[in-house]
């Protein structure tokens, strides 16, 4: 009888050490990560020599920290951390771990991208990805280039059910839970409208998407008046607030920078909600000034949260996402935005050309 290769055995968490009569643990749709792919076969001292998950038994979120879809899952985990830690997330999580992945630098030696590819056995797993009890959980909205619908999210409900205090972010009352799901369904197009306003090459389509986005913001403002309390479901902070906030943060920071789109001051309930969510410890931790690990991973330079999001979205606003990927594939490195260097050099050249030759191509 042939024996199985231990290198290909799946990574099992502590909950999987069950008796012989117990049912086998469930396996996720994307399968289980092997001991070899996660580096669990190697001692912790081998870190830096081989790619490893930061902690062998904790849930691990592989993410790009500027991605709104990843921010949703990260915030859910941070809320669980805060609940279990008495209100703090500033010292770094103990409930879970994080691996930063810079996919534009995948061909330039990014360790997170290399680890992600090993876990996926060569398949291109879209971020974010959660590893829990060995199971590979890929977000439902991942892999399509951008987040298109609030309803795409799968990881938040799993995190709320399976990690930390159960049902912390989902109302126990059936009616309030219904309201939460209704809000998520009603605002489903929010991330898609943000992307259209920012990145659609047609100015006519951008204008129409801007009108639709404004109508949706007015609807959210109106819905916030339905129940007493700072959140969509009143006093109870839920997944609906977590889903909406990352997109709203980018509306506030990115669209104001590139498309002169502002949330009207008259939408006071929406701005009050934004302030209330921003002030939560978990949200502050998710949106804080970039840590050294972030600066040392991604091909961007800004450290403040606002400037970072604006920098990340610059190539999309200029409709040059392909150029951004091409430049980073050729000579990109962590902490340096080679795309911005090229854009600034091109702008300087155009200014000189206009001043000296009155070039019609530049004009």
Tab-separated table of C-alpha atoms in Angstrom:
chain	number	residue	atom	x	y	z
A	1	UNK	CA	0.000	0.000	0.000
A	2	UNK	CA	1.388	3.384	-0.997
A	3	UNK	CA	1.897	5.898	1.815
A	4	UNK	CA	0.858	9.530	1.409
A	5	UNK	CA	3.546	12.171	1.214
A	6	UNK	CA	3.497	14.210	4.491
A	7	UNK	CA	4.537	17.304	2.539
A	8	UNK	CA	1.156	17.319	0.815
A	9	UNK	CA	-0.897	16.903	3.972
A	10	UNK	CA	-3.277	19.813	4.593
A	11	UNK	CA	-2.574	22.355	7.290
A	12	UNK	CA	-4.876	21.520	10.200
A	13	UNK	CA	-5.729	23.806	13.073
A	14	UNK	CA	-5.954	22.756	16.703
A	15	UNK	CA	-9.693	22.130	16.398
A	16	UNK	CA	-9.000	19.277	13.956
A	17	UNK	CA	-7.335	17.019	16.557
A	18	UNK	CA	-10.476	14.966	17.109
A	19	UNK	CA	-11.199	11.377	18.002
A	20	UNK	CA	-11.434	8.615	15.450
A	21	UNK	CA	-15.235	8.510	15.657
A	22	UNK	CA	-15.699	12.218	14.872
A	23	UNK	CA	-16.784	13.324	11.420
A	24	UNK	CA	-13.922	14.579	9.247
A	25	UNK	CA	-13.551	18.362	9.297
A	26	UNK	CA	-15.193	20.249	6.471
A	27	UNK	CA	-13.059	21.467	3.594
A	28	UNK	CA	-13.637	24.795	1.874
A	29	UNK	CA	-14.509	25.178	-1.816
A	30	UNK	CA	-10.895	26.255	-2.513
A	31	UNK	CA	-9.428	23.334	-0.591
A	32	UNK	CA	-6.841	23.281	2.176
A	33	UNK	CA	-3.365	24.775	2.282
A	34	UNK	CA	-0.621	22.178	2.565
A	35	UNK	CA	1.996	22.201	5.290
A	36	UNK	CA	4.658	22.804	2.660
A	37	UNK	CA	2.926	25.770	1.029
A	38	UNK	CA	2.448	27.624	4.324
A	39	UNK	CA	5.999	26.950	5.544
A	40	UNK	CA	4.664	25.086	8.594
A	41	UNK	CA	7.151	22.256	8.074
A	42	UNK	CA	10.026	24.607	8.791
A	43	UNK	CA	11.102	26.071	12.160
A	44	UNK	CA	10.158	29.665	12.915
A	45	UNK	CA	13.848	30.581	12.660
A	46	UNK	CA	13.662	29.879	8.944
A	47	UNK	CA	11.524	32.968	8.405
A	48	UNK	CA	13.111	35.110	5.736
A	49	UNK	CA	14.660	32.016	4.174
A	50	UNK	CA	11.380	30.301	3.327
A	51	UNK	CA	7.913	31.829	2.945
A	52	UNK	CA	5.780	31.190	6.024
A	53	UNK	CA	2.507	32.231	7.558
A	54	UNK	CA	3.278	34.493	10.546
A	55	UNK	CA	1.637	32.121	13.040
A	56	UNK	CA	0.956	28.413	12.444
A	57	UNK	CA	-2.414	28.206	14.229
A	58	UNK	CA	-3.993	31.656	13.990
A	59	UNK	CA	-6.289	32.702	11.147
A	60	UNK	CA	-4.248	34.578	8.550
A	61	UNK	CA	-5.534	37.236	6.167
A	62	UNK	CA	-3.526	37.752	2.983
A	63	UNK	CA	-4.398	41.187	1.655
A	64	UNK	CA	-3.464	44.405	-0.066
A	65	UNK	CA	-4.047	47.037	2.609
A	66	UNK	CA	-5.283	49.657	0.121
A	67	UNK	CA	-8.020	47.400	-1.298
A	68	UNK	CA	-11.553	48.239	-0.059
A	69	UNK	CA	-12.693	44.610	-0.243
A	70	UNK	CA	-9.753	43.538	1.923
A	71	UNK	CA	-10.525	46.403	4.302
A	72	UNK	CA	-13.959	44.905	4.981
A	73	UNK	CA	-12.525	41.542	6.070
A	74	UNK	CA	-9.677	43.201	7.987
A	75	UNK	CA	-12.117	45.428	9.884
A	76	UNK	CA	-14.235	42.415	10.851
A	77	UNK	CA	-11.177	40.694	12.281
A	78	UNK	CA	-10.120	43.862	14.095
A	79	UNK	CA	-13.591	44.231	15.621
A	80	UNK	CA	-13.245	40.675	16.953
A	81	UNK	CA	-9.788	41.584	18.277
A	82	UNK	CA	-11.117	44.672	20.054
A	83	UNK	CA	-14.003	42.722	21.594
A	84	UNK	CA	-11.620	40.130	22.974
A	85	UNK	CA	-8.978	42.620	24.078
A	86	UNK	CA	-11.125	45.066	25.988
A	87	UNK	CA	-11.132	47.805	23.386
A	88	UNK	CA	-7.636	48.009	21.897
A	89	UNK	CA	-6.186	47.016	18.539
A	90	UNK	CA	-3.231	49.383	18.490
A	91	UNK	CA	-0.641	46.933	19.826
A	92	UNK	CA	-1.104	44.514	16.931
A	93	UNK	CA	-3.540	41.617	16.660
A	94	UNK	CA	-3.228	38.466	18.724
A	95	UNK	CA	-6.369	36.781	17.415
A	96	UNK	CA	-5.177	36.641	13.797
A	97	UNK	CA	-2.204	37.449	11.586
A	98	UNK	CA	-1.769	39.383	8.339
A	99	UNK	CA	0.381	38.886	5.243
A	100	UNK	CA	0.755	41.884	2.927
A	101	UNK	CA	0.704	41.040	-0.780
A	102	UNK	CA	1.769	43.404	-3.582
A	103	UNK	CA	0.546	41.740	-6.773
A	104	UNK	CA	2.112	44.358	-9.119
A	105	UNK	CA	5.492	43.213	-7.752
A	106	UNK	CA	4.710	39.493	-8.006
A	107	UNK	CA	7.348	39.139	-10.704
A	108	UNK	CA	9.835	41.226	-8.737
A	109	UNK	CA	10.187	38.967	-5.717
A	110	UNK	CA	7.255	40.015	-3.520
A	111	UNK	CA	7.206	37.459	-0.707
A	112	UNK	CA	3.464	37.743	-0.065
A	113	UNK	CA	2.638	37.113	-3.719
A	114	UNK	CA	4.987	34.133	-3.734
A	115	UNK	CA	3.336	32.675	-0.619
A	116	UNK	CA	-0.130	33.249	-2.089
A	117	UNK	CA	0.808	31.384	-5.246
A	118	UNK	CA	2.196	28.454	-3.248
A	119	UNK	CA	-0.986	28.245	-1.194
A	120	UNK	CA	-3.055	28.284	-4.382
A	121	UNK	CA	-0.833	25.570	-5.911
A	122	UNK	CA	0.008	27.826	-8.821
A	123	UNK	CA	-3.526	29.172	-9.337
A	124	UNK	CA	-4.059	32.929	-9.202
A	125	UNK	CA	-6.060	33.463	-6.014
A	126	UNK	CA	-7.642	36.898	-5.926
A	127	UNK	CA	-7.153	38.950	-2.775
A	128	UNK	CA	-8.155	38.928	-0.009
A	129	UNK	CA	-7.653	35.320	1.074
A	130	UNK	CA	-8.237	33.964	4.574
A	131	UNK	CA	-6.495	30.835	5.856
A	132	UNK	CA	-8.370	29.350	8.813
A	133	UNK	CA	-7.898	25.829	10.194
A	134	UNK	CA	-6.021	25.131	6.981
A	135	UNK	CA	-8.994	26.060	4.795
A	136	UNK	CA	-8.445	28.485	1.925
A	137	UNK	CA	-11.201	31.106	1.862
A	138	UNK	CA	-11.179	33.489	-1.095
A	139	UNK	CA	-13.431	36.528	-1.026
A	140	UNK	CA	-16.387	36.276	-3.381
A	141	UNK	CA	-15.734	39.622	-5.067
A	142	UNK	CA	-12.007	38.985	-5.558
A	143	UNK	CA	-10.252	38.471	-8.833
A	144	UNK	CA	-12.416	40.667	-11.055
A	145	UNK	CA	-10.173	43.718	-11.117
A	146	UNK	CA	-12.343	45.736	-8.747
A	147	UNK	CA	-15.092	45.229	-6.194
A	148	UNK	CA	-18.402	45.570	-8.019
A	149	UNK	CA	-21.108	44.794	-5.444
A	150	UNK	CA	-21.551	44.854	-1.673
A	151	UNK	CA	-23.403	41.563	-2.045
A	152	UNK	CA	-20.227	39.852	-3.280
A	153	UNK	CA	-18.808	39.615	0.250
A	154	UNK	CA	-18.392	36.125	1.717
A	155	UNK	CA	-15.586	36.455	4.243
A	156	UNK	CA	-17.297	38.838	6.722
A	157	UNK	CA	-20.126	36.447	7.557
A	158	UNK	CA	-17.658	33.574	7.887
A	159	UNK	CA	-15.405	35.638	10.157
A	160	UNK	CA	-18.373	36.655	12.298
A	161	UNK	CA	-19.472	33.033	12.634
A	162	UNK	CA	-16.165	31.202	13.010
A	163	UNK	CA	-13.501	33.512	14.482
A	164	UNK	CA	-13.516	35.130	17.913
A	165	UNK	CA	-16.811	35.934	19.611
A	166	UNK	CA	-19.588	34.505	17.398
A	167	UNK	CA	-22.228	36.810	15.896
A	168	UNK	CA	-20.623	39.982	17.202
A	169	UNK	CA	-21.384	41.844	13.964
A	170	UNK	CA	-24.696	40.237	13.031
A	171	UNK	CA	-27.795	41.252	15.030
A	172	UNK	CA	-29.323	38.604	17.246
A	173	UNK	CA	-32.773	40.064	16.681
A	174	UNK	CA	-34.252	38.650	13.474
A	175	UNK	CA	-35.859	41.941	12.440
A	176	UNK	CA	-32.652	43.930	12.909
A	177	UNK	CA	-30.761	41.233	10.987
A	178	UNK	CA	-33.313	41.608	8.184
A	179	UNK	CA	-32.736	45.366	8.182
A	180	UNK	CA	-28.987	44.866	7.957
A	181	UNK	CA	-29.337	42.602	4.922
A	182	UNK	CA	-31.798	45.015	3.341
A	183	UNK	CA	-29.272	47.851	3.615
A	184	UNK	CA	-26.529	45.727	2.065
A	185	UNK	CA	-28.797	44.758	-0.824
A	186	UNK	CA	-30.044	48.331	-1.338
A	187	UNK	CA	-26.523	49.753	-1.529
A	188	UNK	CA	-25.081	46.883	-3.577
A	189	UNK	CA	-23.963	49.136	-6.467
A	190	UNK	CA	-21.987	51.523	-4.259
A	191	UNK	CA	-18.493	50.123	-5.074
A	192	UNK	CA	-19.319	49.841	-8.783
A	193	UNK	CA	-20.515	53.450	-8.949
A	194	UNK	CA	-17.363	54.630	-7.190
A	195	UNK	CA	-15.242	52.791	-9.748
A	196	UNK	CA	-17.222	54.192	-12.689
A	197	UNK	CA	-16.918	57.777	-11.457
A	198	UNK	CA	-13.196	57.339	-10.917
A	199	UNK	CA	-12.087	55.206	-13.840
A	200	UNK	CA	-14.569	55.234	-16.729
A	201	UNK	CA	-12.771	56.777	-19.727
A	202	UNK	CA	-15.969	58.420	-20.958
A	203	UNK	CA	-16.659	61.792	-19.320
A	204	UNK	CA	-20.333	61.427	-20.242
A	205	UNK	CA	-20.578	58.091	-18.442
A	206	UNK	CA	-18.663	59.462	-15.467
A	207	UNK	CA	-21.164	62.301	-15.189
A	208	UNK	CA	-24.116	59.905	-15.270
A	209	UNK	CA	-22.478	57.648	-12.682
A	210	UNK	CA	-21.863	60.715	-10.515
A	211	UNK	CA	-25.576	61.504	-10.573
A	212	UNK	CA	-26.432	57.903	-9.663
A	213	UNK	CA	-23.878	57.922	-6.862
A	214	UNK	CA	-25.292	61.141	-5.449
A	215	UNK	CA	-28.801	59.659	-5.480
A	216	UNK	CA	-27.532	56.621	-3.597
A	217	UNK	CA	-25.761	58.803	-1.014
A	218	UNK	CA	-29.009	60.695	-0.473
A	219	UNK	CA	-30.809	57.386	0.042
A	220	UNK	CA	-28.255	56.305	2.655
A	221	UNK	CA	-28.643	59.670	4.377
A	222	UNK	CA	-32.408	59.158	4.459
A	223	UNK	CA	-32.100	55.570	5.733
A	224	UNK	CA	-29.913	56.770	8.612
A	225	UNK	CA	-32.946	58.638	9.934
A	226	UNK	CA	-35.045	55.483	10.268
A	227	UNK	CA	-33.657	54.317	13.602
A	228	UNK	CA	-32.265	56.098	16.650
A	229	UNK	CA	-28.519	55.694	16.896
A	230	UNK	CA	-25.334	56.497	14.999
A	231	UNK	CA	-25.359	53.417	12.748
A	232	UNK	CA	-27.534	52.090	9.953
A	233	UNK	CA	-29.338	49.706	12.302
A	234	UNK	CA	-29.562	52.298	15.060
A	235	UNK	CA	-27.464	51.662	18.162
A	236	UNK	CA	-26.130	48.369	16.803
A	237	UNK	CA	-22.989	48.386	14.648
A	238	UNK	CA	-23.300	45.661	12.014
A	239	UNK	CA	-21.825	44.253	8.845
A	240	UNK	CA	-23.837	46.811	6.875
A	241	UNK	CA	-21.735	49.630	8.330
A	242	UNK	CA	-18.526	47.671	7.730
A	243	UNK	CA	-19.409	47.008	4.079
A	244	UNK	CA	-20.267	50.616	3.295
A	245	UNK	CA	-17.450	52.442	5.083
A	246	UNK	CA	-14.439	51.518	2.867
A	247	UNK	CA	-16.232	52.766	-0.244
A	248	UNK	CA	-17.391	55.903	1.528
A	249	UNK	CA	-13.835	56.569	2.676
A	250	UNK	CA	-12.713	56.515	-0.947
A	251	UNK	CA	-15.588	58.724	-2.036
A	252	UNK	CA	-14.436	61.268	0.549
A	253	UNK	CA	-10.711	61.082	-0.245
A	254	UNK	CA	-10.254	59.904	-3.827
A	255	UNK	CA	-13.232	61.313	-5.734
A	256	UNK	CA	-12.732	64.725	-4.184
A	257	UNK	CA	-9.112	64.661	-5.394
A	258	UNK	CA	-9.679	63.466	-8.962
A	259	UNK	CA	-13.307	64.123	-9.893
A	260	UNK	CA	-14.314	67.137	-7.772
A	261	UNK	CA	-17.037	64.973	-6.247
A	262	UNK	CA	-17.999	65.905	-2.699
A	263	UNK	CA	-20.599	64.660	-0.244
A	264	UNK	CA	-22.995	67.615	0.058
A	265	UNK	CA	-22.917	69.255	3.530
A	266	UNK	CA	-26.695	68.932	3.619
A	267	UNK	CA	-26.349	65.139	4.065
A	268	UNK	CA	-25.719	65.589	7.779
A	269	UNK	CA	-26.882	62.125	8.824
A	270	UNK	CA	-24.387	60.573	6.423
A	271	UNK	CA	-21.499	62.738	7.634
A	272	UNK	CA	-22.401	62.013	11.281
A	273	UNK	CA	-22.438	58.299	10.490
A	274	UNK	CA	-19.047	58.605	8.783
A	275	UNK	CA	-17.564	60.311	11.847
A	276	UNK	CA	-19.051	57.709	14.217
A	277	UNK	CA	-17.688	54.748	12.239
A	278	UNK	CA	-14.303	56.441	11.751
A	279	UNK	CA	-13.950	56.778	15.506
A	280	UNK	CA	-14.284	53.069	16.271
A	281	UNK	CA	-10.976	51.573	17.520
A	282	UNK	CA	-11.025	48.803	14.913
A	283	UNK	CA	-11.647	51.255	12.075
A	284	UNK	CA	-8.938	53.588	13.357
A	285	UNK	CA	-6.522	50.653	13.335
A	286	UNK	CA	-7.506	49.677	9.788
A	287	UNK	CA	-7.145	53.241	8.462
A	288	UNK	CA	-4.129	54.477	10.418
A	289	UNK	CA	-0.860	55.875	9.076
A	290	UNK	CA	0.978	53.188	7.147
A	291	UNK	CA	3.189	50.904	9.200
A	292	UNK	CA	6.740	49.990	8.194
A	293	UNK	CA	5.564	46.609	6.881
A	294	UNK	CA	3.164	48.316	4.482
A	295	UNK	CA	5.790	50.798	3.265
A	296	UNK	CA	8.227	47.922	2.804
A	297	UNK	CA	5.786	45.894	0.717
A	298	UNK	CA	3.814	48.052	-1.703
A	299	UNK	CA	5.027	50.098	-4.660
A	300	UNK	CA	3.767	53.393	-3.238
A	301	UNK	CA	5.427	56.201	-1.307
A	302	UNK	CA	2.831	58.152	0.687
A	303	UNK	CA	2.488	57.341	4.385
A	304	UNK	CA	-0.632	59.267	5.435
A	305	UNK	CA	-3.863	57.364	4.845
A	306	UNK	CA	-5.495	60.034	2.668
A	307	UNK	CA	-2.462	60.581	0.436
A	308	UNK	CA	-1.921	56.831	0.178
A	309	UNK	CA	-5.414	56.150	-1.194
A	310	UNK	CA	-5.080	59.060	-3.620
A	311	UNK	CA	-1.722	57.716	-4.820
A	312	UNK	CA	-3.046	54.177	-5.260
A	313	UNK	CA	-5.931	55.411	-7.413
A	314	UNK	CA	-3.908	57.786	-9.597
A	315	UNK	CA	-3.320	55.320	-12.430
A	316	UNK	CA	-7.037	54.458	-12.478
A	317	UNK	CA	-8.049	58.113	-12.600
A	318	UNK	CA	-5.650	58.635	-15.530
A	319	UNK	CA	-6.867	55.411	-17.214
A	320	UNK	CA	-3.333	54.024	-17.157
A	321	UNK	CA	-3.689	50.885	-15.081
A	322	UNK	CA	-1.932	48.862	-17.769
A	323	UNK	CA	1.036	51.242	-17.803
A	324	UNK	CA	1.254	51.055	-14.007
A	325	UNK	CA	1.484	47.255	-14.108
A	326	UNK	CA	3.952	47.302	-17.005
A	327	UNK	CA	6.335	49.709	-15.286
A	328	UNK	CA	6.248	47.824	-12.001
A	329	UNK	CA	6.752	44.535	-13.800
A	330	UNK	CA	9.875	45.963	-15.427
A	331	UNK	CA	11.519	47.926	-12.603
A	332	UNK	CA	9.138	48.306	-9.677
A	333	UNK	CA	10.235	47.934	-6.078
A	334	UNK	CA	8.719	48.335	-2.636
A	335	UNK	CA	8.464	51.881	-1.326
A	336	UNK	CA	8.939	53.474	-4.761
A	337	UNK	CA	6.208	54.528	-7.179
A	338	UNK	CA	7.876	54.182	-10.565
A	339	UNK	CA	4.599	55.048	-12.284
A	340	UNK	CA	4.386	58.419	-10.537
A	341	UNK	CA	8.027	59.126	-11.440
A	342	UNK	CA	7.205	58.580	-15.116
A	343	UNK	CA	4.039	60.700	-14.915
A	344	UNK	CA	5.886	63.582	-13.264
A	345	UNK	CA	8.727	63.383	-15.800
A	346	UNK	CA	6.232	63.385	-18.666
A	347	UNK	CA	4.437	66.416	-17.182
A	348	UNK	CA	7.723	68.317	-16.865
A	349	UNK	CA	8.660	67.474	-20.465
A	350	UNK	CA	5.296	68.710	-21.728
A	351	UNK	CA	5.642	71.992	-19.879
A	352	UNK	CA	9.107	72.598	-21.365
A	353	UNK	CA	7.856	71.671	-24.836
A	354	UNK	CA	4.902	74.052	-24.577
A	355	UNK	CA	7.156	76.898	-23.449
A	356	UNK	CA	9.817	76.397	-26.138
A	357	UNK	CA	8.075	75.020	-29.224
A	358	UNK	CA	4.377	75.704	-28.702
A	359	UNK	CA	3.941	72.077	-29.750
A	360	UNK	CA	0.438	71.304	-30.996
A	361	UNK	CA	0.737	67.695	-29.788
A	362	UNK	CA	1.247	68.929	-26.226
A	363	UNK	CA	-1.478	71.525	-26.474
